[in-house]
Amino acid sequence: MTSVAPAKLKHRVELTLDGKTVAAAEGATILDVCREQGIDVPTLCYLETLTPVNVCRVCVVELAGSRTLVPSCSRRVEEGMSVDTQSDRVRTSRRLVLELLASSVDLSLAGGSLSRWMEEYGAHPERFGPAADPTTGDERDRAHAGHHEIGNGLVANTVAQPAKRDNPQYVRDYSRCILCYKCVEACGEDAQNTFAIAVAGRGFDARISTEFNVGLPESACVYCGNCIGVCPTGALMFSSEFDLRSHGEWDEARQHVTRTVCPYCGVGCNLELHVQDNRIVKVTSPLDHDVTSGHLCVKGRFGFEFAQARKEPEQERPRAAR
Amino acid sequence: MDLKVNEAPPSTLERAAVDAVLGAPTSGWSGGDRGPLDGHVAFAGSRRAGRRRNLLLPVLRAVQDRAGWVSPQALGYICTCLDIPPAEAYGVASAYALISLEQRPSIVVHVCDDIACRAMTGDPGPELERRIGPEGSGGTVEWRRSPCLGSCEHGSAAFVQVAGATGWHATVAPCSPGDVAAMVAAGTSLDPELFAPTAALIPQARNDRTALRLLRRAGTGELESLDSYRAAGGYQALRRALELGPIGVIAELNEAKLLGRGGAAFPTGAKWEALARNPLRPHYFVANADESEPGTFKDRVLLETDPFGLVEALTIAGLTTGAEQGFVYVRGEYQLAAQRLLHAAEQARTRGLLGDDVMSSGLRFDLEVRKGAGAYIAGEETALFNSIEGRRPEPRNKPPYPVDRGLFGKPTGVNNVETLYCVLEVLTTGSQAFATTGTPASSGTRLFCLSGRVAEPGLYEVPLGTSLRALLKSAGGVRDGRPLRAVLLGGAAGSFVGPGELDLELSFEGVRTAGTTLGSGVVMVLDDTVDTLEVLTRIARFFRDESCGQCVPCRIGTQRQEELLSRLGRPTSSRALVEERALLADLGSVMRDASICGLGQTASSAVESALAKGLIAQDKEES
């Protein structure tokens, strides 16, 4: 899938990609062309439905004439460009990006592609030393710009911290956050326009936060869950999934996905109901759906309890005697 | 925008601070009392939203200055007035070291413990801890470690931040731990009158001034007076620029072969020409005075001693490139420089040298002074735009370059302060005279900030192409005649030069050939008494503290680099140096190649060069 609609494109440009001359649509990104050509370029902060922020730097490629590597997700093709996607410099930078992330963030739920890339690029995050003890309180949320505790260097500092659980709908486990900015974009201009969260702090203490780290109920959050929909590492997760996982009961082999249309209003958003043991455990929407682009509102995302409540009449509350 | 903000009312002090910058709110939609009309008319439509967002940092600073911190209710009031989501405003505020989001004492003394002051007077930390207590303690006055405050020629410095209805700031240099202890003892009775500014050190100006070009007026005339500036040749350059017209000025700059002094050495004429030719309007022009590179103090000295010069130079830049609005982004800690600059701009405005009809030319140009709030990264040009716009000071990906899409998304020119003073020089002495100074490829003179273990620290001006040896000699060589261990050239983002390389030609091509950089003109002298590893550890901490955190290579790379240097300083570390070297080489490679901006790209430069030149403690090397 390309992020640029072919109908808008007027010209083709020619460039050299890994030694091969290829034609590409003007306005396409290097990543678009790589994907057209079947070249595997790892990406983490990139998503088709969001504006590229080019912060993870795992998609970098070598562009002839450029002093530094360039992010393929946002660099547009130009006539005569010569791009190398597999040079030593590219491979080193990609390996280091993966190593740096894996040494500081819990990537265990980041999916199959990530583990494949870790292997392909020979990433050994343990080189930076054993992980430091996780923080136990809100130390990371209170870090003041320009000041930090200096460790002894014998352990590698991480972002490990307690998960934030302040509402019934979803959990924020920032131990898994790679700071890809996707949730901020989905909450803000790229989808919901709610702006309940933003990046706060700086450097290694940078984090996703509400104002003064207030809980979501006190924030502007409207529980659309679009942040969960775009989170690539499981840092943002349905409470139902979080609970099943913490009890060791989450089992995708036992799940099936039912695609349906949201019953609440007339927009026609497609829902994917993830069902395990005949209970809805998660709701998503297809990224390529032309109505939603993967985004939903609170009703479609979380308003499914009615569908399963009637199956358990024994749990029905007794009517209050009047 | 439909905002959800903390609705607790701000204190009187907080409200007054905000209203002083923004004016009293005019309706219930922007923080005022709800009037009968507000229920019927929404003034918060998309056309209004975000229009005043660029006032966010000035307002945050105003609240910080009066209340000593930005409280949830103050932030809520700011957000209502400016129509900004509170999470975003919090994200912005939390990116600046001088803004506190937790209550703290009303007086904070930020004590420089960075490399230049350390090299001259040692780490003030241990003595401060002994006399006052750990960092962050002190009762009504607290002390904190600070990165370089740009007063390196004095060898020690502190930035005093005093909050209150009449809040004030001052840089004190020199400032011993004893002085800091006295401030803490004085408590809230600290008297601003005690903080008379110390004159900048320009050793060459004491004797023969004829060699001085950019510093020709430095510290001579009456700083407050436009008349004395004009008597000393001021505003001749603007007059000449008006005669020449934009095409003529750009031709002069091209013939002078002026290269930018900010670090990248980009041809100034080409930059101005690209902006002047850009058909999109409006254009903006920004003077980058966010000087924060450790060991650098040249821009501070220029602004403090010759403030009218920048006003004139920026006016020329604006008129030449078609920008009617200029900005000077001054480092937050440069209180005196900002004050003198504001005064100079005000004088120029009342005399018709800024405004709707500059020097009766019929052309319009005015400038606004914006202050930073403690963020080295805001000196990166695109992060600087974000900072002015009221967004987090995060660098943008390039392309697009500023001349195509810069401040407020419009074509923008940015020059370093020193470059702008060079423009005055080109126009007053002529491009020929300028081009024949220096070397054929590096024309003109350059300011060098000499600090550390040098006999006469201070700001020096020499023609480009002067050898490092000659420059050191003019500053009296190493202090007390001790043996030289190394010179750090270009600052924390620069690299080390060994005692065997003193014939290095200080020109853009000379340093490029030698694999080093002039950077911001830092020449920091380290003798055999300086612990190089300690210097490197401080540099690593600097980058760890100042990284904006946006991209992975820099955010985590600077953290890992700091850890690596902490290990090197510990004999208990079981790792072999060869292993650490390989790790550092990898970190350097990803930061240099894959970081978004110059901060990450140079964060390992000094450390790597120190390792390459064998400056790390010998015992570690042998083990």
mmCIF file of C-alpha atoms in Angstrom, chain B residues 318-509:
data_model
loop_
_atom_site.group_PDB
_atom_site.id
_atom_site.type_symbol
_atom_site.label_atom_id
_atom_site.label_comp_id
_atom_site.label_asym_id
_atom_site.label_seq_id
_atom_site.Cartn_x
_atom_site.Cartn_y
_atom_site.Cartn_z
ATOM 1 C CA GLY B 318 15.434 41.473 6.510
ATOM 2 C CA LEU B 319 15.511 44.216 3.897
ATOM 3 C CA THR B 320 17.732 42.134 1.614
ATOM 4 C CA THR B 321 15.737 38.939 1.776
ATOM 5 C CA GLY B 322 12.249 40.417 1.815
ATOM 6 C CA ALA B 323 11.506 39.608 5.441
ATOM 7 C CA GLU B 324 9.525 42.256 7.274
ATOM 8 C CA GLN B 325 9.594 40.452 10.590
ATOM 9 C CA GLY B 326 12.754 39.369 12.349
ATOM 10 C CA PHE B 327 13.279 37.410 15.520
ATOM 11 C CA VAL B 328 16.258 37.241 17.809
ATOM 12 C CA TYR B 329 16.195 34.052 19.850
ATOM 13 C CA VAL B 330 18.373 34.753 22.857
ATOM 14 C CA ARG B 331 19.448 32.071 25.241
ATOM 15 C CA GLY B 332 17.290 32.165 28.377
ATOM 16 C CA GLU B 333 20.255 32.591 30.696
ATOM 17 C CA TYR B 334 21.605 35.622 28.768
ATOM 18 C CA GLN B 335 19.616 38.132 30.756
ATOM 19 C CA LEU B 336 22.001 41.049 30.305
ATOM 20 C CA ALA B 337 22.411 40.449 26.561
ATOM 21 C CA ALA B 338 18.641 40.277 26.060
ATOM 22 C CA GLN B 339 18.097 43.416 28.119
ATOM 23 C CA ARG B 340 20.672 45.416 26.152
ATOM 24 C CA LEU B 341 19.339 44.097 22.870
ATOM 25 C CA LEU B 342 15.772 45.056 23.788
ATOM 26 C CA HIS B 343 16.962 48.496 24.721
ATOM 27 C CA ALA B 344 18.873 48.884 21.460
ATOM 28 C CA ALA B 345 15.865 47.769 19.417
ATOM 29 C CA GLU B 346 13.654 50.239 21.262
ATOM 30 C CA GLN B 347 16.091 53.068 20.539
ATOM 31 C CA ALA B 348 16.279 52.096 16.885
ATOM 32 C CA ARG B 349 12.489 51.990 16.692
ATOM 33 C CA THR B 350 12.037 55.474 18.126
ATOM 34 C CA ARG B 351 14.600 56.812 15.640
ATOM 35 C CA GLY B 352 12.980 55.272 12.594
ATOM 36 C CA LEU B 353 15.618 52.599 12.094
ATOM 37 C CA LEU B 354 13.082 49.861 12.724
ATOM 38 C CA GLY B 355 9.425 49.965 11.821
ATOM 39 C CA ASP B 356 7.324 50.912 8.829
ATOM 40 C CA ASP B 357 9.853 53.131 7.129
ATOM 41 C CA VAL B 358 13.375 52.034 7.891
ATOM 42 C CA MET B 359 15.811 54.922 7.395
ATOM 43 C CA SER B 360 13.195 56.640 5.239
ATOM 44 C CA SER B 361 13.544 53.931 2.616
ATOM 45 C CA GLY B 362 9.846 53.163 2.534
ATOM 46 C CA LEU B 363 10.719 49.594 3.535
ATOM 47 C CA ARG B 364 9.359 47.864 6.587
ATOM 48 C CA PHE B 365 11.252 45.764 9.087
ATOM 49 C CA ASP B 366 10.914 45.129 12.778
ATOM 50 C CA LEU B 367 12.273 42.555 15.151
ATOM 51 C CA GLU B 368 11.135 40.781 18.241
ATOM 52 C CA VAL B 369 13.371 39.379 20.964
ATOM 53 C CA ARG B 370 12.422 35.905 22.178
ATOM 54 C CA LYS B 371 14.083 34.276 25.168
ATOM 55 C CA GLY B 372 14.812 30.588 25.535
ATOM 56 C CA ALA B 373 14.251 28.722 28.783
ATOM 57 C CA GLY B 374 17.151 26.328 29.191
ATOM 58 C CA ALA B 375 17.395 23.984 26.227
ATOM 59 C CA TYR B 376 20.595 23.535 24.209
ATOM 60 C CA ILE B 377 18.613 21.815 21.480
ATOM 61 C CA ALA B 378 16.629 24.992 20.809
ATOM 62 C CA GLY B 379 19.792 26.329 19.163
ATOM 63 C CA GLU B 380 19.299 23.864 16.314
ATOM 64 C CA GLU B 381 17.612 26.025 13.697
ATOM 65 C CA THR B 382 14.463 23.975 13.143
ATOM 66 C CA ALA B 383 14.077 23.255 16.878
ATOM 67 C CA LEU B 384 14.390 27.007 17.324
ATOM 68 C CA PHE B 385 11.431 27.540 14.984
ATOM 69 C CA ASN B 386 9.382 25.046 16.988
ATOM 70 C CA SER B 387 10.390 26.825 20.179
ATOM 71 C CA ILE B 388 9.236 30.205 18.848
ATOM 72 C CA GLU B 389 6.012 28.640 17.568
ATOM 73 C CA GLY B 390 5.183 27.332 21.046
ATOM 74 C CA ARG B 391 5.894 23.697 20.249
ATOM 75 C CA ARG B 392 8.395 21.338 21.800
ATOM 76 C CA PRO B 393 11.931 22.307 20.807
ATOM 77 C CA GLU B 394 12.404 19.236 18.639
ATOM 78 C CA PRO B 395 14.388 19.464 15.416
ATOM 79 C CA ARG B 396 12.512 18.886 12.192
ATOM 80 C CA ASN B 397 13.562 16.534 9.489
ATOM 81 C CA LYS B 398 15.341 18.231 6.596
ATOM 82 C CA PRO B 399 14.440 18.663 3.750
ATOM 83 C CA PRO B 400 12.421 20.868 3.618
ATOM 84 C CA TYR B 401 15.086 23.429 4.476
ATOM 85 C CA PRO B 402 14.267 26.694 6.287
ATOM 86 C CA VAL B 403 14.484 28.819 3.123
ATOM 87 C CA ASP B 404 11.592 26.732 1.774
ATOM 88 C CA ARG B 405 9.630 26.011 4.919
ATOM 89 C CA GLY B 406 10.852 27.475 8.180
ATOM 90 C CA LEU B 407 9.279 29.539 10.928
ATOM 91 C CA PHE B 408 5.450 29.241 10.880
ATOM 92 C CA GLY B 409 5.944 27.097 7.762
ATOM 93 C CA LYS B 410 7.152 30.113 5.780
ATOM 94 C CA PRO B 411 10.467 30.753 4.008
ATOM 95 C CA THR B 412 12.959 31.721 6.685
ATOM 96 C CA GLY B 413 16.570 32.758 6.926
ATOM 97 C CA VAL B 414 18.599 31.921 10.021
ATOM 98 C CA ASN B 415 22.062 33.148 10.810
ATOM 99 C CA ASN B 416 24.314 32.890 13.787
ATOM 100 C CA VAL B 417 24.983 36.163 15.612
ATOM 101 C CA GLU B 418 28.660 36.252 14.596
ATOM 102 C CA THR B 419 27.745 35.780 10.930
ATOM 103 C CA LEU B 420 25.455 38.803 11.099
ATOM 104 C CA TYR B 421 28.231 40.964 12.553
ATOM 105 C CA CYS B 422 30.401 39.734 9.655
ATOM 106 C CA VAL B 423 27.777 41.109 7.264
ATOM 107 C CA LEU B 424 28.269 44.567 8.801
ATOM 108 C CA GLU B 425 31.978 44.154 8.256
ATOM 109 C CA VAL B 426 31.540 43.158 4.606
ATOM 110 C CA LEU B 427 29.346 46.167 3.929
ATOM 111 C CA THR B 428 31.444 48.739 5.778
ATOM 112 C CA THR B 429 34.912 47.686 4.641
ATOM 113 C CA GLY B 430 33.854 46.234 1.289
ATOM 114 C CA SER B 431 33.863 42.688 0.007
ATOM 115 C CA GLN B 432 37.417 43.007 -1.313
ATOM 116 C CA ALA B 433 38.886 43.903 2.053
ATOM 117 C CA PHE B 434 36.911 41.125 3.704
ATOM 118 C CA ALA B 435 37.887 38.506 1.122
ATOM 119 C CA THR B 436 41.559 39.334 1.373
ATOM 120 C CA THR B 437 41.550 38.798 5.135
ATOM 121 C CA GLY B 438 41.987 35.160 6.138
ATOM 122 C CA THR B 439 42.680 32.433 3.609
ATOM 123 C CA PRO B 440 41.366 32.242 0.034
ATOM 124 C CA ALA B 441 38.735 29.675 1.060
ATOM 125 C CA SER B 442 37.972 31.087 4.534
ATOM 126 C CA SER B 443 37.646 34.823 4.384
ATOM 127 C CA GLY B 444 37.451 37.269 7.239
ATOM 128 C CA THR B 445 38.223 37.035 10.905
ATOM 129 C CA ARG B 446 36.841 34.612 13.447
ATOM 130 C CA LEU B 447 36.070 34.901 17.121
ATOM 131 C CA PHE B 448 37.642 32.313 19.385
ATOM 132 C CA CYS B 449 36.558 31.648 22.950
ATOM 133 C CA LEU B 450 39.659 30.778 24.945
ATOM 134 C CA SER B 451 39.002 29.076 28.214
ATOM 135 C CA GLY B 452 40.332 26.419 30.549
ATOM 136 C CA ARG B 453 43.987 26.288 31.587
ATOM 137 C CA VAL B 454 45.111 29.252 29.522
ATOM 138 C CA ALA B 455 47.041 32.225 30.872
ATOM 139 C CA GLU B 456 44.646 34.887 29.541
ATOM 140 C CA PRO B 457 41.187 33.508 28.940
ATOM 141 C CA GLY B 458 38.774 35.635 26.968
ATOM 142 C CA LEU B 459 37.391 36.357 23.534
ATOM 143 C CA TYR B 460 39.960 36.713 20.753
ATOM 144 C CA GLU B 461 39.569 37.796 17.152
ATOM 145 C CA VAL B 462 42.078 36.616 14.563
ATOM 146 C CA PRO B 463 42.046 36.225 10.783
ATOM 147 C CA LEU B 464 40.941 32.769 9.687
ATOM 148 C CA GLY B 465 43.982 30.710 8.847
ATOM 149 C CA THR B 466 45.882 31.733 11.988
ATOM 150 C CA SER B 467 47.613 28.730 13.509
ATOM 151 C CA LEU B 468 46.406 27.295 16.779
ATOM 152 C CA ARG B 469 49.910 27.807 18.132
ATOM 153 C CA ALA B 470 49.812 31.533 17.367
ATOM 154 C CA LEU B 471 46.359 31.887 18.896
ATOM 155 C CA LEU B 472 47.456 30.149 22.099
ATOM 156 C CA LYS B 473 50.572 32.300 22.190
ATOM 157 C CA SER B 474 48.542 35.499 21.978
ATOM 158 C CA ALA B 475 46.619 34.260 25.017
ATOM 159 C CA GLY B 476 49.862 33.722 26.924
ATOM 160 C CA GLY B 477 50.011 29.972 26.430
ATOM 161 C CA VAL B 478 49.182 27.373 29.033
ATOM 162 C CA ARG B 479 48.635 28.787 32.494
ATOM 163 C CA ASP B 480 51.695 28.631 34.789
ATOM 164 C CA GLY B 481 53.720 27.245 31.881
ATOM 165 C CA ARG B 482 52.461 23.724 32.493
ATOM 166 C CA PRO B 483 52.577 21.105 29.750
ATOM 167 C CA LEU B 484 49.658 21.071 27.364
ATOM 168 C CA ARG B 485 47.656 17.867 27.286
ATOM 169 C CA ALA B 486 45.072 18.740 24.643
ATOM 170 C CA VAL B 487 42.905 21.469 23.217
ATOM 171 C CA LEU B 488 39.194 20.879 22.821
ATOM 172 C CA LEU B 489 38.250 22.596 19.596
ATOM 173 C CA GLY B 490 34.622 23.447 18.781
ATOM 174 C CA GLY B 491 33.078 22.619 22.143
ATOM 175 C CA ALA B 492 31.345 19.506 23.434
ATOM 176 C CA ALA B 493 30.335 18.745 19.855
ATOM 177 C CA GLY B 494 33.904 19.282 18.651
ATOM 178 C CA SER B 495 37.033 17.221 19.012
ATOM 179 C CA PHE B 496 40.414 17.151 20.726
ATOM 180 C CA VAL B 497 43.678 18.321 19.220
ATOM 181 C CA GLY B 498 46.897 17.011 20.733
ATOM 182 C CA PRO B 499 50.006 19.028 21.659
ATOM 183 C CA GLY B 500 51.718 17.764 18.508
ATOM 184 C CA GLU B 501 49.127 19.359 16.242
ATOM 185 C CA LEU B 502 49.442 23.008 17.215
ATOM 186 C CA ASP B 503 50.371 24.033 13.692
ATOM 187 C CA LEU B 504 46.788 23.353 12.737
ATOM 188 C CA GLU B 505 45.516 26.165 10.552
ATOM 189 C CA LEU B 506 42.317 27.577 12.017
ATOM 190 C CA SER B 507 40.363 27.860 8.788
ATOM 191 C CA PHE B 508 37.360 25.904 7.539
ATOM 192 C CA GLU B 509 39.501 23.925 5.107
#
